[in-house]
Every structure is written in C-alpha cells, then in structure tokens.
PDB file of C-alpha atoms in Angstrom:
ATOM      1  CA  UNK A1396       7.141  -7.001   4.473  1.00  0.00           C
ATOM      2  CA  UNK A1397       3.440  -7.356   3.785  1.00  0.00           C
ATOM      3  CA  UNK A1398       1.780  -4.553   1.843  1.00  0.00           C
ATOM      4  CA  UNK A1399      -1.965  -4.125   1.531  1.00  0.00           C
ATOM      5  CA  UNK A1400      -3.300  -1.768  -1.129  1.00  0.00           C
ATOM      6  CA  UNK A1401      -6.830  -0.561  -0.386  1.00  0.00           C
ATOM      7  CA  UNK A1402      -9.334   1.073  -2.692  1.00  0.00           C
ATOM      8  CA  UNK A1403     -13.091   1.299  -2.865  1.00  0.00           C
ATOM      9  CA  UNK A1404     -13.907  -1.845  -4.820  1.00  0.00           C
ATOM     10  CA  UNK A1405     -10.571  -3.625  -5.236  1.00  0.00           C
ATOM     11  CA  UNK A1406     -10.016  -3.076  -8.947  1.00  0.00           C
ATOM     12  CA  UNK A1407      -7.441  -0.276  -8.969  1.00  0.00           C
ATOM     13  CA  UNK A1408      -5.736  -1.646  -5.877  1.00  0.00           C
ATOM     14  CA  UNK A1409      -5.099  -4.907  -7.713  1.00  0.00           C
ATOM     15  CA  UNK A1410      -3.046  -3.084 -10.350  1.00  0.00           C
ATOM     16  CA  UNK A1411      -1.061  -1.109  -7.768  1.00  0.00           C
ATOM     17  CA  UNK A1412      -0.398  -4.238  -5.687  1.00  0.00           C
ATOM     18  CA  UNK A1413       0.818  -6.174  -8.704  1.00  0.00           C
ATOM     19  CA  UNK A1414       3.128  -3.368  -9.781  1.00  0.00           C
ATOM     20  CA  UNK A1415       4.673  -2.785  -6.352  1.00  0.00           C
ATOM     21  CA  UNK A1416       5.135  -6.539  -5.895  1.00  0.00           C
ATOM     22  CA  UNK A1417       7.072  -6.713  -9.176  1.00  0.00           C
ATOM     23  CA  UNK A1418       9.148  -3.642  -8.280  1.00  0.00           C
ATOM     24  CA  UNK A1419      10.054  -5.155  -4.910  1.00  0.00           C
ATOM     25  CA  UNK A1420      11.012  -8.440  -6.539  1.00  0.00           C
ATOM     26  CA  UNK A1421      13.130  -6.605  -9.135  1.00  0.00           C
ATOM     27  CA  UNK A1422      14.956  -4.893  -6.255  1.00  0.00           C
ATOM     28  CA  UNK A1423      15.567  -8.141  -4.368  1.00  0.00           C
ATOM     29  CA  UNK A1424      13.139  -7.273  -1.566  1.00  0.00           C
ATOM     30  CA  UNK A1425      11.104  -9.882   0.256  1.00  0.00           C
ATOM     31  CA  UNK A1426       7.845  -7.928   0.047  1.00  0.00           C
ATOM     32  CA  UNK A1427       4.397  -9.223  -0.702  1.00  0.00           C
ATOM     33  CA  UNK A1428       1.522  -7.057  -1.871  1.00  0.00           C
ATOM     34  CA  UNK A1429      -2.166  -7.777  -2.011  1.00  0.00           C
ATOM     35  CA  UNK A1430      -5.287  -5.813  -2.821  1.00  0.00           C
ATOM     36  CA  UNK A1431      -8.220  -5.150  -0.567  1.00  0.00           C
ATOM     37  CA  UNK A1432     -11.241  -2.960  -0.198  1.00  0.00           C
ATOM     38  CA  UNK A1433     -12.316  -0.458   2.387  1.00  0.00           C
ATOM     39  CA  UNK A1434     -14.940  -2.928   3.589  1.00  0.00           C
ATOM     40  CA  UNK A1435     -12.473  -5.816   3.967  1.00  0.00           C
ATOM     41  CA  UNK A1436      -9.886  -3.667   5.733  1.00  0.00           C
ATOM     42  CA  UNK A1437     -10.573  -4.827   9.336  1.00  0.00           C
ATOM     43  CA  UNK A1438      -9.886  -8.426   8.322  1.00  0.00           C
ATOM     44  CA  UNK A1439      -7.094  -7.699   5.828  1.00  0.00           C
ATOM     45  CA  UNK A1440      -5.142  -5.594   8.333  1.00  0.00           C
ATOM     46  CA  UNK A1441      -4.190  -8.714  10.268  1.00  0.00           C
ATOM     47  CA  UNK A1442      -1.960  -9.714   7.349  1.00  0.00           C
ATOM     48  CA  UNK A1443      -0.383  -6.317   6.623  1.00  0.00           C
ATOM     49  CA  UNK A1444       2.597  -4.316   7.826  1.00  0.00           C
ATOM     50  CA  UNK A1445       1.865  -1.368   5.532  1.00  0.00           C
ATOM     51  CA  UNK A1446      -1.451  -0.174   4.114  1.00  0.00           C
ATOM     52  CA  UNK A1447      -1.438   1.908   0.963  1.00  0.00           C
ATOM     53  CA  UNK A1448      -4.694   3.837   0.708  1.00  0.00           C
ATOM     54  CA  UNK A1449      -6.041   4.859  -2.679  1.00  0.00           C
ATOM     55  CA  UNK A1450      -6.302   8.620  -3.147  1.00  0.00           C
ATOM     56  CA  UNK A1451     -10.067   8.455  -3.589  1.00  0.00           C
ATOM     57  CA  UNK A1452     -10.332   7.220   0.028  1.00  0.00           C
ATOM     58  CA  UNK A1453      -8.673  10.288   1.516  1.00  0.00           C
ATOM     59  CA  UNK A1454     -11.930  11.062   3.337  1.00  0.00           C
ATOM     60  CA  UNK A1455     -11.618   7.736   5.202  1.00  0.00           C
ATOM     61  CA  UNK A1456      -7.931   8.168   6.110  1.00  0.00           C
ATOM     62  CA  UNK A1457      -8.439   9.190   9.784  1.00  0.00           C
ATOM     63  CA  UNK A1458     -10.610   6.116  10.410  1.00  0.00           C
ATOM     64  CA  UNK A1459      -8.190   3.816   8.573  1.00  0.00           C
ATOM     65  CA  UNK A1460      -5.279   5.225  10.574  1.00  0.00           C
ATOM     66  CA  UNK A1461      -7.127   4.634  13.865  1.00  0.00           C
ATOM     67  CA  UNK A1462      -7.881   1.013  12.985  1.00  0.00           C
ATOM     68  CA  UNK A1463      -4.328   0.403  11.710  1.00  0.00           C
ATOM     69  CA  UNK A1464      -2.747   1.986  14.793  1.00  0.00           C
ATOM     70  CA  UNK A1465      -4.247  -0.714  17.018  1.00  0.00           C
ATOM     71  CA  UNK A1466      -2.197  -3.246  15.053  1.00  0.00           C
ATOM     72  CA  UNK A1467       0.959  -1.170  14.627  1.00  0.00           C
ATOM     73  CA  UNK A1468       0.419  -0.955  10.876  1.00  0.00           C
ATOM     74  CA  UNK A1469       1.855   1.929   8.864  1.00  0.00           C
ATOM     75  CA  UNK A1470      -0.624   3.794   6.641  1.00  0.00           C
ATOM     76  CA  UNK A1471       0.318   5.726   3.500  1.00  0.00           C
ATOM     77  CA  UNK A1472      -2.093   7.804   1.447  1.00  0.00           C
ATOM     78  CA  UNK A1473      -1.189   7.348  -2.200  1.00  0.00           C
ATOM     79  CA  UNK A1474      -0.932  10.470  -4.376  1.00  0.00           C
ATOM     80  CA  UNK A1475      -3.632  11.159  -6.959  1.00  0.00           C
ATOM     81  CA  UNK A1476      -1.335  10.315  -9.870  1.00  0.00           C
ATOM     82  CA  UNK A1477      -0.143   6.963  -8.502  1.00  0.00           C
ATOM     83  CA  UNK A1478      -1.914   5.005 -11.237  1.00  0.00           C
ATOM     84  CA  UNK A1479       0.597   6.399 -13.733  1.00  0.00           C
ATOM     85  CA  UNK A1480       3.370   4.511 -11.881  1.00  0.00           C
ATOM     86  CA  UNK A1481       3.389   1.690 -14.399  1.00  0.00           C
ATOM     87  CA  UNK A1482       6.465  -0.141 -13.088  1.00  0.00           C
ATOM     88  CA  UNK A1483       5.671   0.263  -9.372  1.00  0.00           C
ATOM     89  CA  UNK A1484       8.991   1.910  -8.554  1.00  0.00           C
ATOM     90  CA  UNK A1485       7.451   5.122  -7.257  1.00  0.00           C
ATOM     91  CA  UNK A1486       4.973   3.198  -5.111  1.00  0.00           C
ATOM     92  CA  UNK A1487       7.796   1.075  -3.741  1.00  0.00           C
ATOM     93  CA  UNK A1488       9.749   4.233  -2.905  1.00  0.00           C
ATOM     94  CA  UNK A1489       6.746   5.539  -0.940  1.00  0.00           C
ATOM     95  CA  UNK A1490       6.594   2.305   1.047  1.00  0.00           C
ATOM     96  CA  UNK A1491      10.301   2.339   1.796  1.00  0.00           C
ATOM     97  CA  UNK A1492      10.186   6.007   2.805  1.00  0.00           C
ATOM     98  CA  UNK A1493       7.278   5.324   5.178  1.00  0.00           C
ATOM     99  CA  UNK A1494       9.296   2.503   6.742  1.00  0.00           C
ATOM    100  CA  UNK A1495      12.375   4.674   7.108  1.00  0.00           C
ATOM    101  CA  UNK A1496      14.353   2.614   4.611  1.00  0.00           C
ATOM    102  CA  UNK A1497      16.667   4.050   2.015  1.00  0.00           C
ATOM    103  CA  UNK A1498      16.675   2.893  -1.586  1.00  0.00           C
ATOM    104  CA  UNK A1499      20.232   1.665  -1.151  1.00  0.00           C
ATOM    105  CA  UNK A1500      19.310  -0.620   1.765  1.00  0.00           C
ATOM    106  CA  UNK A1501      18.414  -4.126   0.649  1.00  0.00           C
TER     107      UNK A1501
END
C-alpha cells in the first residue's frame, strides 16, 4: 500500500508520513508513505493508493478528489488535530478504515 501525505509546502506532511510509515511497520504492514505538496499532487498521485490531505487543504478537497478519482486513488481528509498523533497509530487507523480494513487484519 502506497500512502501519499499532502500539505501546502511539504513540511508537516513529512512528519505525518514518517509517523504512519513507522506505525505500519510496527504492525507488520507492507505500507510505504511519502510526503508531497498540493502542487506536486498530479505527479505524485501516480505512485499512491491513498492520499492523506492535510486539514489546512480542506478547501482544495473537491479538486483533489476529482483528480484522484481518475486514478482510483482513495482520498482522506486528515482531522485538524492529526499532528498530535506522535506515533502514527491514529493516522494508520484512518488509512485502514478508508480501505475497509480492520485493525485485526494483517
């Protein structure tokens, strides 16, 4: 599973991507996570199964969903307090929920 975390400039998405990558690894999941920006999204989408959108980009969500839909990519708007998820477990749970996976399914 390839996860792309998108924010405005790439800084906060880097932290979220790193944390969710570690959480997936700790749970034995073969997930990758990378960071991107709103501007790089059209290119980055080609290498993503799931796009996590930073809460500050909520205004751009309809456009991001339209672009992602052409590639069959799932889009998840992250909650405003996601940056307090220091171990990535909550972010990972959001990804798994969006994919219809249960936490007990590895």
